[in-house]
XYZ file of C-alpha atoms in Angstrom:
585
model
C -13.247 -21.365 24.036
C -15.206 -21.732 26.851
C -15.332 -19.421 30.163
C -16.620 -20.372 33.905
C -17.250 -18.249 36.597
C -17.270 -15.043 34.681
C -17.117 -11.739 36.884
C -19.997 -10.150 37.566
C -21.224 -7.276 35.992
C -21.708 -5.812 38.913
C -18.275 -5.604 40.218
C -17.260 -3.411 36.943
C -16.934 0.590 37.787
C -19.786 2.563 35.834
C -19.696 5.866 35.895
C -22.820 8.051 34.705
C -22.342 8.645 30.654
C -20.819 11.890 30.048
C -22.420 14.157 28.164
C -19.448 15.784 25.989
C -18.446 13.619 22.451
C -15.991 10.791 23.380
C -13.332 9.436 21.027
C -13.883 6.555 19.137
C -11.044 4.021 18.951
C -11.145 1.717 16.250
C -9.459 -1.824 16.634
C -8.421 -4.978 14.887
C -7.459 -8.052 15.858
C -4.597 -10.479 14.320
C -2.969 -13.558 14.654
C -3.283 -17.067 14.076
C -6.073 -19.574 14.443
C -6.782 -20.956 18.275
C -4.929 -18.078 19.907
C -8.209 -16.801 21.327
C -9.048 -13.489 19.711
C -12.518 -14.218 19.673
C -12.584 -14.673 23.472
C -10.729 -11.733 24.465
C -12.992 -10.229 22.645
C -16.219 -11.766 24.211
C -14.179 -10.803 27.599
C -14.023 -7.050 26.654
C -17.491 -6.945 25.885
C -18.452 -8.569 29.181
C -15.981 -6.686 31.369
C -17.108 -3.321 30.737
C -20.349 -4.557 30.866
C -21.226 -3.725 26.910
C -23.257 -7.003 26.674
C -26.992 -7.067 25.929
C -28.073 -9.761 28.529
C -30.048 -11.960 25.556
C -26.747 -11.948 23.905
C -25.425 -13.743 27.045
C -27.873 -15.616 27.826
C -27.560 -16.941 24.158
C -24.369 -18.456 24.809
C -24.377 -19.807 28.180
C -25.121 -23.135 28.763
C -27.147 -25.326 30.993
C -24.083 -25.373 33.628
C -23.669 -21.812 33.412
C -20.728 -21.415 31.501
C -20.500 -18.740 29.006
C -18.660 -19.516 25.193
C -17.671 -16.020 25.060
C -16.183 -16.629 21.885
C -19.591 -17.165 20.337
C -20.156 -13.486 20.902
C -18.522 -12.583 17.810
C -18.658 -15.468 15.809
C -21.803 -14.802 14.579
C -21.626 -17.278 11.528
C -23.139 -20.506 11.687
C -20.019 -21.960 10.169
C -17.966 -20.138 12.447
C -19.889 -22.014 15.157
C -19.936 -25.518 13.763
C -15.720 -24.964 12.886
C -14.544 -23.039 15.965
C -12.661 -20.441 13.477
C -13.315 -16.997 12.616
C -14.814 -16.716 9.082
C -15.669 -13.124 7.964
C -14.451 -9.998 10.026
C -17.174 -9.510 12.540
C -17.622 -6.099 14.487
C -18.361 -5.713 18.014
C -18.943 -2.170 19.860
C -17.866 -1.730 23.481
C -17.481 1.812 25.414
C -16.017 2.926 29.179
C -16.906 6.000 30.833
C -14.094 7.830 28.516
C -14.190 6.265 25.357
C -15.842 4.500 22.730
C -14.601 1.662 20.520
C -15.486 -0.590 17.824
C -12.983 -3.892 17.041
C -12.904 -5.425 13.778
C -12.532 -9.520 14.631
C -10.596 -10.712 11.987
C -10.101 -14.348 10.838
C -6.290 -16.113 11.463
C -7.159 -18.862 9.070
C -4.656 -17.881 5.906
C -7.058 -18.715 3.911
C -9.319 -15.745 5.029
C -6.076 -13.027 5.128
C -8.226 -10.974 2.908
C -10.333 -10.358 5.494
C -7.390 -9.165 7.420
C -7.335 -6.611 4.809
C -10.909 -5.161 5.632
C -10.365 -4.925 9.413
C -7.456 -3.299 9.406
C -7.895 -0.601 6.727
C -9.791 1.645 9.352
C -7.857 1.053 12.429
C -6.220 2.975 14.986
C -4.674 -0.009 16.819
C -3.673 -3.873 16.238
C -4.015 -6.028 19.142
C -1.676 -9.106 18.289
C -2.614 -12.393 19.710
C -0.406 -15.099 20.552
C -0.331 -18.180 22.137
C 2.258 -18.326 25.031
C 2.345 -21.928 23.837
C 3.470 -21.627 20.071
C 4.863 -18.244 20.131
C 5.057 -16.404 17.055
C 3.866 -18.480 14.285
C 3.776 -17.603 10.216
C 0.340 -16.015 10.468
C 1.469 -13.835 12.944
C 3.820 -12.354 10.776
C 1.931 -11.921 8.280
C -1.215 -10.027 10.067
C 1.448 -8.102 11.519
C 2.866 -6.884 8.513
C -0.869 -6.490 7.268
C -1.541 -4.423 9.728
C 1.397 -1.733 9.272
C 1.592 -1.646 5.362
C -1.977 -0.288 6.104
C -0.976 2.119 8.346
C -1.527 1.079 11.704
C 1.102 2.275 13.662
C 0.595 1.045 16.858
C 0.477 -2.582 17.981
C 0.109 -4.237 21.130
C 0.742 -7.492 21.563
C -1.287 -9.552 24.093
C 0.466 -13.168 25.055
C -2.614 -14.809 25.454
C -3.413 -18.212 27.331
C -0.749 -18.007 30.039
C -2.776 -19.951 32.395
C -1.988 -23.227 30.443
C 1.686 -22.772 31.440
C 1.042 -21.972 34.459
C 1.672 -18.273 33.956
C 5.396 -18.802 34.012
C 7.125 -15.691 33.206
C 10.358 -17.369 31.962
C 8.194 -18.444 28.897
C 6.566 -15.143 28.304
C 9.970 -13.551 28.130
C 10.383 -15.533 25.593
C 7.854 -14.984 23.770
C 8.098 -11.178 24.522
C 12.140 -11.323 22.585
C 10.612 -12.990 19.411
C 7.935 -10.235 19.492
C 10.884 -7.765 19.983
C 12.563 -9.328 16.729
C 9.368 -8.893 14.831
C 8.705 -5.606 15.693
C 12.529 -4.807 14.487
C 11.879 -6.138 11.064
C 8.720 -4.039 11.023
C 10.404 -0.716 12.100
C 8.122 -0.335 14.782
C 7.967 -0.726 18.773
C 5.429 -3.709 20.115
C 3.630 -3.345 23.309
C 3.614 -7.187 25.167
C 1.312 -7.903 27.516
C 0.667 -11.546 29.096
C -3.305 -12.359 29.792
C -5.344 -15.053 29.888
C -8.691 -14.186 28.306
C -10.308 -17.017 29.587
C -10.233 -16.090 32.999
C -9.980 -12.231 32.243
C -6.361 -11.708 33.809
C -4.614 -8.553 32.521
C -7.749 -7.767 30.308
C -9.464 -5.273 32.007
C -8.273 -6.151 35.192
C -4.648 -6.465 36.652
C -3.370 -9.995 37.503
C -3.120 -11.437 40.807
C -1.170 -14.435 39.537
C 0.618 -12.758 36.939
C 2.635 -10.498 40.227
C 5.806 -10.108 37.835
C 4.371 -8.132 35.449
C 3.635 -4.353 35.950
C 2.878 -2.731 33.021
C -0.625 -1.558 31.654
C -3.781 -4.180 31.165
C -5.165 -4.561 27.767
C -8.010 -1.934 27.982
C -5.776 0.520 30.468
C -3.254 0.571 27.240
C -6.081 1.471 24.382
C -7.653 4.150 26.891
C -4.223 5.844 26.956
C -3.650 5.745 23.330
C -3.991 9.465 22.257
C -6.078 10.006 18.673
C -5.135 12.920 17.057
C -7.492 13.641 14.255
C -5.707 15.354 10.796
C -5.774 18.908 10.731
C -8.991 19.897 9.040
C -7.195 22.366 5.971
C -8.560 23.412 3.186
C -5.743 22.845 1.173
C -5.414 19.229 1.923
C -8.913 19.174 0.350
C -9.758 15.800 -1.182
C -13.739 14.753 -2.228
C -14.005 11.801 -4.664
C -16.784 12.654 -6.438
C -19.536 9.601 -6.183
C -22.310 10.898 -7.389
C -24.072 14.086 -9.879
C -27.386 15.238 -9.166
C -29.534 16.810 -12.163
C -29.952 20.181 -11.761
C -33.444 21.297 -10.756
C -35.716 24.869 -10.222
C -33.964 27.132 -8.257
C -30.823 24.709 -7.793
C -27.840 23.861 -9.840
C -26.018 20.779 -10.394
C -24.761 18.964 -6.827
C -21.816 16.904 -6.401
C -21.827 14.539 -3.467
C -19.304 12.687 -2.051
C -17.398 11.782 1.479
C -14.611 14.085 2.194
C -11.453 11.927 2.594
C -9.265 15.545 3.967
C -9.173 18.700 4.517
C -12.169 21.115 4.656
C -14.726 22.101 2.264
C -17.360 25.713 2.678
C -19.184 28.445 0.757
C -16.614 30.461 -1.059
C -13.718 27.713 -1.653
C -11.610 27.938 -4.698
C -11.988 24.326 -5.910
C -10.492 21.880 -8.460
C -11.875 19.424 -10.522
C -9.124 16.657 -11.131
C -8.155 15.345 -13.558
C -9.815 18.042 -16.517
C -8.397 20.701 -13.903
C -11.549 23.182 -14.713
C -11.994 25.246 -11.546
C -14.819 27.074 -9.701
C -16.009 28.224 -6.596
C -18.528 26.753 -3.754
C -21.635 28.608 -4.002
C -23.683 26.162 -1.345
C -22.838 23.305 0.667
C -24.855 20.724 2.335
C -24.358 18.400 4.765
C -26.581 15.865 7.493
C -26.635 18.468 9.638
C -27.938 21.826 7.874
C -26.450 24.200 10.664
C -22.873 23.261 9.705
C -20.411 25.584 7.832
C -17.686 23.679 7.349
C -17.668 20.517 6.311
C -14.751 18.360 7.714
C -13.296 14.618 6.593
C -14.739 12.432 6.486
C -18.444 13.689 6.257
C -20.094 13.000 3.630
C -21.039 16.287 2.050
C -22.643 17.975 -1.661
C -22.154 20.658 -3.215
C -22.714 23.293 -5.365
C -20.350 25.431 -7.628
C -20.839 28.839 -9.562
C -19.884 27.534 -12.743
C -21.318 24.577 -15.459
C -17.906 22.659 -15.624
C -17.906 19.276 -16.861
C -17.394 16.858 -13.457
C -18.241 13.075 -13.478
C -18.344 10.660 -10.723
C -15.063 9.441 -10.153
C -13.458 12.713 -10.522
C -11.729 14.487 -7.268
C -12.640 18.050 -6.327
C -9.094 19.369 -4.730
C -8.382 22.972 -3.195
C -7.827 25.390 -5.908
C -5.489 27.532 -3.564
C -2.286 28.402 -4.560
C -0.265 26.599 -1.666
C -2.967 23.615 -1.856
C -1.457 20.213 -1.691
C -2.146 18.190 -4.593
C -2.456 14.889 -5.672
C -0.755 13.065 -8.533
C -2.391 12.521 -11.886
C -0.799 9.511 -12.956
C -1.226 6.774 -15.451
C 1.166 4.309 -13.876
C 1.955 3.653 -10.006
C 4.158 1.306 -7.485
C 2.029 -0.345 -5.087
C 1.787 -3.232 -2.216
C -0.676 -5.817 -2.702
C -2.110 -8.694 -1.332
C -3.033 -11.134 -3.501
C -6.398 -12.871 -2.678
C -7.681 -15.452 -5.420
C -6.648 -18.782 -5.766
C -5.783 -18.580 -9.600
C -1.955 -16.753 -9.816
C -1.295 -13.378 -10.904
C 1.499 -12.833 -13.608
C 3.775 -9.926 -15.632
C 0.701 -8.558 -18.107
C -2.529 -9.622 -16.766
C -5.422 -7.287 -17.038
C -8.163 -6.458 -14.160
C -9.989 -3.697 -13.062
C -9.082 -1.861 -10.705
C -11.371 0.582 -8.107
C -10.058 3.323 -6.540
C -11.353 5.961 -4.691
C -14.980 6.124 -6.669
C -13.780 5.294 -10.105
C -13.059 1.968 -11.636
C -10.745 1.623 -14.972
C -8.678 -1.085 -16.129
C -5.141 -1.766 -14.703
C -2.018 -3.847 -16.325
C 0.265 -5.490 -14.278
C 3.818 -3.953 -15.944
C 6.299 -5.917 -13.239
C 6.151 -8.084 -10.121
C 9.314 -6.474 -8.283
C 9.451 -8.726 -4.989
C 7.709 -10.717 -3.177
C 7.363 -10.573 1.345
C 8.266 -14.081 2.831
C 6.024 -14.614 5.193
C 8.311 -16.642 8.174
C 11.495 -13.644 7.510
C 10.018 -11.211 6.294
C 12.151 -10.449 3.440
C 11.689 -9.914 0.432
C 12.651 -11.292 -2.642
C 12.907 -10.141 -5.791
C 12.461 -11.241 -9.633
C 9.078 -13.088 -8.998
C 7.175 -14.080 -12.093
C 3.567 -14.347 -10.454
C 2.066 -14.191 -7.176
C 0.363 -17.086 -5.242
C -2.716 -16.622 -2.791
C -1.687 -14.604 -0.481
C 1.434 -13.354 -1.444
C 2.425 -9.502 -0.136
C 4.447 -8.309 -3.258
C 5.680 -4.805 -4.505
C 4.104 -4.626 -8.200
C 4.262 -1.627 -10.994
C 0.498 -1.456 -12.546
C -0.631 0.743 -15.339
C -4.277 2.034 -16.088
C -6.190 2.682 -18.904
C -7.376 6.147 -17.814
C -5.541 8.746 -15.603
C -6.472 7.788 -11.699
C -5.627 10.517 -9.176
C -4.207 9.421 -6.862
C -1.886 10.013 -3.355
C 0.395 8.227 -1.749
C -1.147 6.102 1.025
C 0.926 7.169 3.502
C -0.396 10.619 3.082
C -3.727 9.436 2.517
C -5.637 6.752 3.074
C -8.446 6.764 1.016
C -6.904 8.150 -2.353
C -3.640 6.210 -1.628
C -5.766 2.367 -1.481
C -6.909 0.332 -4.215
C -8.836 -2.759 -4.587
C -8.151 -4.806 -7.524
C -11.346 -7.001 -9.463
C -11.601 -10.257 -12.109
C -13.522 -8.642 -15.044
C -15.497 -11.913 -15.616
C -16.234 -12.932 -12.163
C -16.305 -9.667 -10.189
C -14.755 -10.801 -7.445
C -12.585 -8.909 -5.437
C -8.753 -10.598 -5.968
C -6.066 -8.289 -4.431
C -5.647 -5.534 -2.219
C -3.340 -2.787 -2.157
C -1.335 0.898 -1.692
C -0.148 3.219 -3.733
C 3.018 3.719 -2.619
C 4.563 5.929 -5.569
C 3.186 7.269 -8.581
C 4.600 9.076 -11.870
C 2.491 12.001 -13.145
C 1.320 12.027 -16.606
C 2.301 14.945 -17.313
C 5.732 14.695 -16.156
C 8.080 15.988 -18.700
C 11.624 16.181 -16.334
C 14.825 14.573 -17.587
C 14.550 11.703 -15.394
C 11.056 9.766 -16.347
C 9.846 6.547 -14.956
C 11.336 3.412 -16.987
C 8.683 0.427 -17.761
C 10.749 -2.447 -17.572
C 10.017 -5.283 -19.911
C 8.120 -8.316 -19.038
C 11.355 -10.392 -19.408
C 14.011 -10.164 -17.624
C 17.169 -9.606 -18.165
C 18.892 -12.328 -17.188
C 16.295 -14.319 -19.389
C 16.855 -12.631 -22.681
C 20.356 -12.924 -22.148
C 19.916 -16.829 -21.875
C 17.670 -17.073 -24.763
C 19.969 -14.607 -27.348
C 23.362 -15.238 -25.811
C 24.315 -11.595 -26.376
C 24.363 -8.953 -23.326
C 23.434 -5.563 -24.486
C 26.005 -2.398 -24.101
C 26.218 1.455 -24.971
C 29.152 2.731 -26.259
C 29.247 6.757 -26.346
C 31.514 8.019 -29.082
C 32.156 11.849 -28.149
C 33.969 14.549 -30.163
C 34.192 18.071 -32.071
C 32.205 17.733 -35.438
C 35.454 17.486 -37.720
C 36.641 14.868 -36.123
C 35.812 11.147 -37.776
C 33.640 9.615 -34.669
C 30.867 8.733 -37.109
C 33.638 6.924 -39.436
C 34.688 4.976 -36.065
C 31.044 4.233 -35.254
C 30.807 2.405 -38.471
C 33.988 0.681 -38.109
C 32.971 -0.405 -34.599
C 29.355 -1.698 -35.775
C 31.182 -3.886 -38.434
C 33.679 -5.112 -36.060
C 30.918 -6.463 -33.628
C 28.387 -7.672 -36.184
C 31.468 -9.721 -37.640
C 32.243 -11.272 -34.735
C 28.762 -12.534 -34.152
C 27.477 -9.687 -31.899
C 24.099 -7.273 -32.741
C 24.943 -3.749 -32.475
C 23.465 -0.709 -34.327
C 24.240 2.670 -34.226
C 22.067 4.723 -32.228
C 22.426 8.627 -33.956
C 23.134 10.359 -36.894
C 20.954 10.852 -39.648
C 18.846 7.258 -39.133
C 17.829 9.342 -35.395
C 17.493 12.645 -36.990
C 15.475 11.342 -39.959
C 12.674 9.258 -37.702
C 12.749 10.625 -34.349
C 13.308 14.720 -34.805
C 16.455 14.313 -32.500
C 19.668 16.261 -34.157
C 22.231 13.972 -32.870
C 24.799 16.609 -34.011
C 23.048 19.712 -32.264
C 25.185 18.873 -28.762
C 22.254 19.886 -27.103
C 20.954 18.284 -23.663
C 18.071 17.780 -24.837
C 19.181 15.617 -27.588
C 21.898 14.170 -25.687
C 19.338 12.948 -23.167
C 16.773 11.731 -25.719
C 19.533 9.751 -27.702
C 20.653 8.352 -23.946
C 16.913 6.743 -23.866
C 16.797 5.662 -26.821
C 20.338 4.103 -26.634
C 18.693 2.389 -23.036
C 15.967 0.875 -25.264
C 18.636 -0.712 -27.466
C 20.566 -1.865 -25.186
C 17.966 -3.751 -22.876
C 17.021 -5.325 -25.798
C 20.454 -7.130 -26.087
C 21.838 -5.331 -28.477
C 25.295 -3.171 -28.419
C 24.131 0.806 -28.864
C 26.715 2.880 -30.588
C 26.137 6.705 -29.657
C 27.981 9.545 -31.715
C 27.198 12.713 -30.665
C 29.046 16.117 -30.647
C 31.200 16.717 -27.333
C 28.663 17.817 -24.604
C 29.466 19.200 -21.308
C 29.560 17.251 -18.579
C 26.317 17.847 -17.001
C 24.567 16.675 -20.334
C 26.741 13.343 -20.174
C 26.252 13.001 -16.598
C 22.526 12.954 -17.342
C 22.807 10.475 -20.099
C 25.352 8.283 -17.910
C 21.753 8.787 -15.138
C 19.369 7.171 -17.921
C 21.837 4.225 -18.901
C 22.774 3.399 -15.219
C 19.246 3.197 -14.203
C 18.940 0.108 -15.569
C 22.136 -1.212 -14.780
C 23.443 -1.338 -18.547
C 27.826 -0.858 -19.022
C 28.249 2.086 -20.624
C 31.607 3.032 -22.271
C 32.943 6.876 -23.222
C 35.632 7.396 -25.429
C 36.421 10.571 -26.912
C 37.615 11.120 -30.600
C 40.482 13.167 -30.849
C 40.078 15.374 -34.510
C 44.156 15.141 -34.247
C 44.317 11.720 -33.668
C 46.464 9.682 -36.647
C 44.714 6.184 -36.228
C 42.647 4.751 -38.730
C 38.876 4.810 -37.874
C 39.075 0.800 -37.551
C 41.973 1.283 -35.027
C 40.102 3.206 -32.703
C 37.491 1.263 -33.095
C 39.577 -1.901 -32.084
C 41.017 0.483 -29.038
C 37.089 0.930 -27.806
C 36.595 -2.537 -27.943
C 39.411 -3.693 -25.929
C 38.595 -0.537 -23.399
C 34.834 -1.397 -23.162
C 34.970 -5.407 -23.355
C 31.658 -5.325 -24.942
């Protein structure tokens, strides 16, 4: 897009540079192709008058009109196709503040570049054409640009001068932004410019009279930054690199703090061995420094030989430090970014942080529509593209955070072994410790679903708890109940006993939570697998069945209780008849 009579430079307040540090604001763009994000972008450079004059000299013609879009399209394929390729940043400044903007491509079929610009971002300036409104690509940058954390977005309404800036139509526009910022929990901030001309920009609008909020740049210079507190305990350095010890020095480890604070005398961590030591030196670009503070990139020195590798994390070894999870196995967003599909048990590597292991992808648990939003679940494979919740596993332990407490340990990127290429995206948004041992642990679906096994075996699968005192004859009315089902065509097995006690060290007859809970998980396996799970244990209270009932629910199996009454006069086949009618299994 093309601009004439640009503003001169001279007519844009510049005050004397301060001497004191300024903030730095970092910024992406989104949206979809032709809504003009490369031009309001060449307009912010030229309005505050953070243009080299070659650079606009290069891109004004004969006439004296000035492609400000060209400014950041620095590509020559960019120029020759009049889209945004690769994310291209630009560095502009006031007298208060200093920012750098992350162009990012609306062509879908660069949304992985989306990916890059907004990973580092304060702010996402949404562009839309007052024209098309909110269009499919709009969505999706916008949901891009929360799931990576940006939690403030402004919306600009861009090209209002080819509808004559009519206000009825940026209403519009302004609701359906409303609606999308609903679905994404958060508020929008609309404003209505034309970056061709530079109205609402930098400057307010003389033919825009109707609107009286904030311009473009007087909305980003408000925005307040506050920086994470700078605790030791939060400590987090991914170890990148080891330097050989050498005469007078020891061992370094060197890395960029991602949180908290590192100096001389720390109690330190090394995750995930979990050998510990103390900062004996510290050293950082600038030698007079103390402290060392996220995210500078710092190395160290500690008083003991322990065994730390790149890729490890050196955490705060206080004992009300915040730590991250050593996990194995982890929920996570993605975006997927190749062409070829992802599916239920492919293998890639994975980098995170500054290690790289191999990942398995255990389930695909929904995938984001794009034009609603929602999202639905039960997908078998992802597409380019595709924003999904996924459950991957890794071949080593990864430690990890969750990204909404950290940005750096909490993001992944995930690689083809053979090519190398860079295919998804994503954050950890959940992760279950390795070396969790509670009564509730994570539960690795299998890679068919439920539904599906029950269409290729016919057979749903069932637990049916048989409880009651020792003397009484549950275990006879197991066995009757296991020969009632298998004769009517059914697969059932009973799940306890001596054929548990003999294989798995679990004494079914003990009563004990412990085995009561074990038995429940083992009953779940069963029973996912199709088959009918007969359980007869001694009577437990009701917290241990509760428990139980917790593991069989979880994955949305029937479960049936009866109790066996040591009084009771029926034959062990007429119970078992009773339990069937009562459980309809």
């Amino acid at each position: 897009m093309t601009i004439t009579n640009p503003l001169p430079v001279s007519d844009v307040p510049v005050s004397p540079a301060p001497t004191a540090p300024r903030q730095l604001l970092r910024i992406a763009t989104a949206g979809s192709v032709d809504d003009g994000k490369s031009t309001l972008i060449g307009r912010l450079l030229h309005d505050t008058d953070s243009l080299p004059l070659d650079h606009l000299d290069a891109v004004t013609d004969e006439e004296g009109v000035a492609d400000l879009a060209a400014l950041s399209d620095g590509l020559r394929a960019e120029r020759e196709q009049g889209i945004t390729i690769d994310v291209a940043y630009r560095f502009f400044s006031t007298p208060s503040r200093s920012y750098v903007l992350a162009d990012t491509p609306g062509h879908e079929r660069y949304t992985r570049n989306m990916f890059t610009g907004a990973s580092n971002a304060n702010v996402a300036i949404l562009l839309v054409d007052a024209r098309a409104g909110v269009l499919r690509q709009t969505r999706r940058h916008a949901r891009i640009a929360t799931l990576v954390g940006v939690d403030r977005l402004v919306a600009t309404v861009n090209k209002m001068d080819l509808i004559d800036f009519d206000e009825s139509r940026f209403r519009d526009v302004e609701r359906e932004l409303a609606d999308l910022g609903a679905r994404l929990g958060t508020e929008i901030l609309v404003i209505p410019i034309a970056a061709k001309l530079g109205d609402n920009v930098v400057r307010p609008s003389s033919t825009m009279p109707w609107y009286t909020g904030p311009t473009l740049l007087d909305h980003l210079e408000s925005i307040d930054l506050v920086a994470p507190a700078p605790v030791a305990t939060e400590l987090r350095l991914p170890v990148q690199w080891v330097s050989r010890p050498t005469d007078g020095e020891r061992r370094r480890y060197t890395g960029r703090l991602s949180a908290g604070t590192v100096q001389i005398g720390d109690s330190i961590v090394a995750l995930p061995s979990g050998s510990r030591s103390v900062v004996t030196a510290l050293d950082t670009l600038d030698n007079a420094r103390d402290v060392a503070v996220a995210p500078l990139s710092v190395s160290v020195e500690l008083a003991d030989d322990i065994d730390v590798a790149r890729g490890d994390v050196l955490v705060s070894g206080e004992p009300d430090a915040h730590l991250p999870t050593l996990a194995r196995e982890f929920d996570a967003t993605v975006c997927w970014l190749a062409e070829a599909p992802l599916g239920v048990g492919d293998r890639l590597a994975i980098k995170h942080t500054t290690t790289t292991v191999r990942a398995t992808v255990q389930r695909i648990h929904s995938r984001l529509d794009p034009e609603t939003l929602d999202e639905h679940p039960g997908s078998e494979n992802l597409s380019l593209n595709d924003i999904a919740r996924v459950t991957l596993r890794t071949s080593a332990v990864i430690v990890t955070d969750d990204y909404a407490d950290n940005r750096d340990s909490g993001a992944f990127i995930l690689l083809d072994e053979h090519t190398n290429d860079t295919v998804a995206a994503g954050i950890i948004e959940g992760s279950r410790a390795v070396l969790d041992r509670s009564d509730t642990p994570s539960w690795v679906p299998s890679s068919i679903t439920r539904d599906e096994r029950v269409r290729r075996t016919g057979q749903h699968g069932a637990t049916i708890w048989l409880t009651g005192h020792p003397s009484s004859h549950k275990a006879a009315v197991a066995v009757a109940l296991e020969d009632a089902l298998t004769a009517s065509g059914r697969t059932a097995y009973i799940v306890g006993g001596d054929n548990v006690r003999g294989v798995l060290d679990i004494d079914a007859a003990a009563g004990t939570r412990a085995a009561t809970v074990q038995l429940a998980r083992l009953a779940r396996l069963f029973a996912d697998a199709g088959v009918v799970a007969i359980v007869p244990i001694s009577s437990a209270d009701g917290e241990d069945l509760a428990a139980a009932r917790v593991e069989i629910a979880a994955a949305g199996i029937p479960v049936t209780d009866h109790h066996v009454d040591a009084d009771d006069t029926a034959t062990p086949a007429e119970v078992a008849a009773a339990v069937l009618r009562a459980s309809n299994a």
